[in-house]
Amino acid sequence: KILFTSLCHTDVYFWEAKGQTPMFPRIFGHEAGGIVESVGEGVTAVAP
């Protein structure tokens, strides 16, 4: 479950459309933090 997202310099770069054709709408904030609510079978690296 994603609780927060954050913007970084890459998001600002795309927002300012540097070196590219602007494409809007866009979803920014690819750095996320949250809670692991469940995992699939065989997953051992994280746990709810």
PDB file of C-alpha atoms in Angstrom:
ATOM      1  CA  LYS A   1       0.000   0.000   0.000  1.00  0.00           C
ATOM      2  CA  ILE A   2       1.656   3.232  -1.134  1.00  0.00           C
ATOM      3  CA  LEU A   3       1.413   5.968   1.473  1.00  0.00           C
ATOM      4  CA  PHE A   4       3.718   8.628   0.047  1.00  0.00           C
ATOM      5  CA  THR A   5       5.491   9.571  -3.156  1.00  0.00           C
ATOM      6  CA  SER A   6       8.330  11.989  -3.668  1.00  0.00           C
ATOM      7  CA  LEU A   7       9.603  14.110  -6.515  1.00  0.00           C
ATOM      8  CA  CYS A   8      13.240  14.065  -7.547  1.00  0.00           C
ATOM      9  CA  HIS A   9      15.355  15.897 -10.117  1.00  0.00           C
ATOM     10  CA  THR A  10      14.125  13.544 -12.856  1.00  0.00           C
ATOM     11  CA  ASP A  11      10.517  14.566 -12.205  1.00  0.00           C
ATOM     12  CA  VAL A  12      11.505  18.251 -12.350  1.00  0.00           C
ATOM     13  CA  TYR A  13      13.369  17.620 -15.613  1.00  0.00           C
ATOM     14  CA  PHE A  14      10.262  16.104 -17.221  1.00  0.00           C
ATOM     15  CA  TRP A  15       7.976  18.772 -15.732  1.00  0.00           C
ATOM     16  CA  GLU A  16      10.104  21.455 -17.374  1.00  0.00           C
ATOM     17  CA  ALA A  17      10.073  19.408 -20.630  1.00  0.00           C
ATOM     18  CA  LYS A  18      13.800  19.852 -21.202  1.00  0.00           C
ATOM     19  CA  GLY A  19      14.915  18.258 -24.444  1.00  0.00           C
ATOM     20  CA  GLN A  20      11.572  16.653 -25.206  1.00  0.00           C
ATOM     21  CA  THR A  21       8.043  17.334 -26.349  1.00  0.00           C
ATOM     22  CA  PRO A  22       5.797  18.059 -23.344  1.00  0.00           C
ATOM     23  CA  MET A  23       3.271  15.294 -22.709  1.00  0.00           C
ATOM     24  CA  PHE A  24       0.523  16.079 -20.238  1.00  0.00           C
ATOM     25  CA  PRO A  25      -1.200  14.872 -18.204  1.00  0.00           C
ATOM     26  CA  ARG A  26       1.625  12.996 -16.480  1.00  0.00           C
ATOM     27  CA  ILE A  27       1.936  11.216 -13.180  1.00  0.00           C
ATOM     28  CA  PHE A  28       4.979  12.337 -11.235  1.00  0.00           C
ATOM     29  CA  GLY A  29       6.486  10.849  -8.110  1.00  0.00           C
ATOM     30  CA  HIS A  30       8.192   7.550  -8.898  1.00  0.00           C
ATOM     31  CA  GLU A  31       9.844   7.260  -5.481  1.00  0.00           C
ATOM     32  CA  ALA A  32       7.317   5.638  -3.170  1.00  0.00           C
ATOM     33  CA  GLY A  33       7.118   4.542   0.439  1.00  0.00           C
ATOM     34  CA  GLY A  34       4.453   2.459   2.076  1.00  0.00           C
ATOM     35  CA  ILE A  35       3.416  -0.720   3.827  1.00  0.00           C
ATOM     36  CA  VAL A  36       3.735  -4.312   2.619  1.00  0.00           C
ATOM     37  CA  GLU A  37       0.238  -5.708   3.176  1.00  0.00           C
ATOM     38  CA  SER A  38       0.759  -9.135   1.613  1.00  0.00           C
ATOM     39  CA  VAL A  39       3.333 -11.098  -0.369  1.00  0.00           C
ATOM     40  CA  GLY A  40       3.167 -13.847  -2.933  1.00  0.00           C
ATOM     41  CA  GLU A  41       4.176 -17.443  -2.426  1.00  0.00           C
ATOM     42  CA  GLY A  42       7.935 -17.879  -2.106  1.00  0.00           C
ATOM     43  CA  VAL A  43       8.676 -14.226  -1.302  1.00  0.00           C
ATOM     44  CA  THR A  44      11.226 -14.071   1.507  1.00  0.00           C
ATOM     45  CA  ALA A  45      12.790 -10.594   1.186  1.00  0.00           C
ATOM     46  CA  VAL A  46       9.840  -8.670   2.675  1.00  0.00           C
ATOM     47  CA  ALA A  47       6.957  -9.496   4.976  1.00  0.00           C
ATOM     48  CA  PRO A  48       3.684  -7.867   5.994  1.00  0.00           C
TER      49      PRO A  48
END
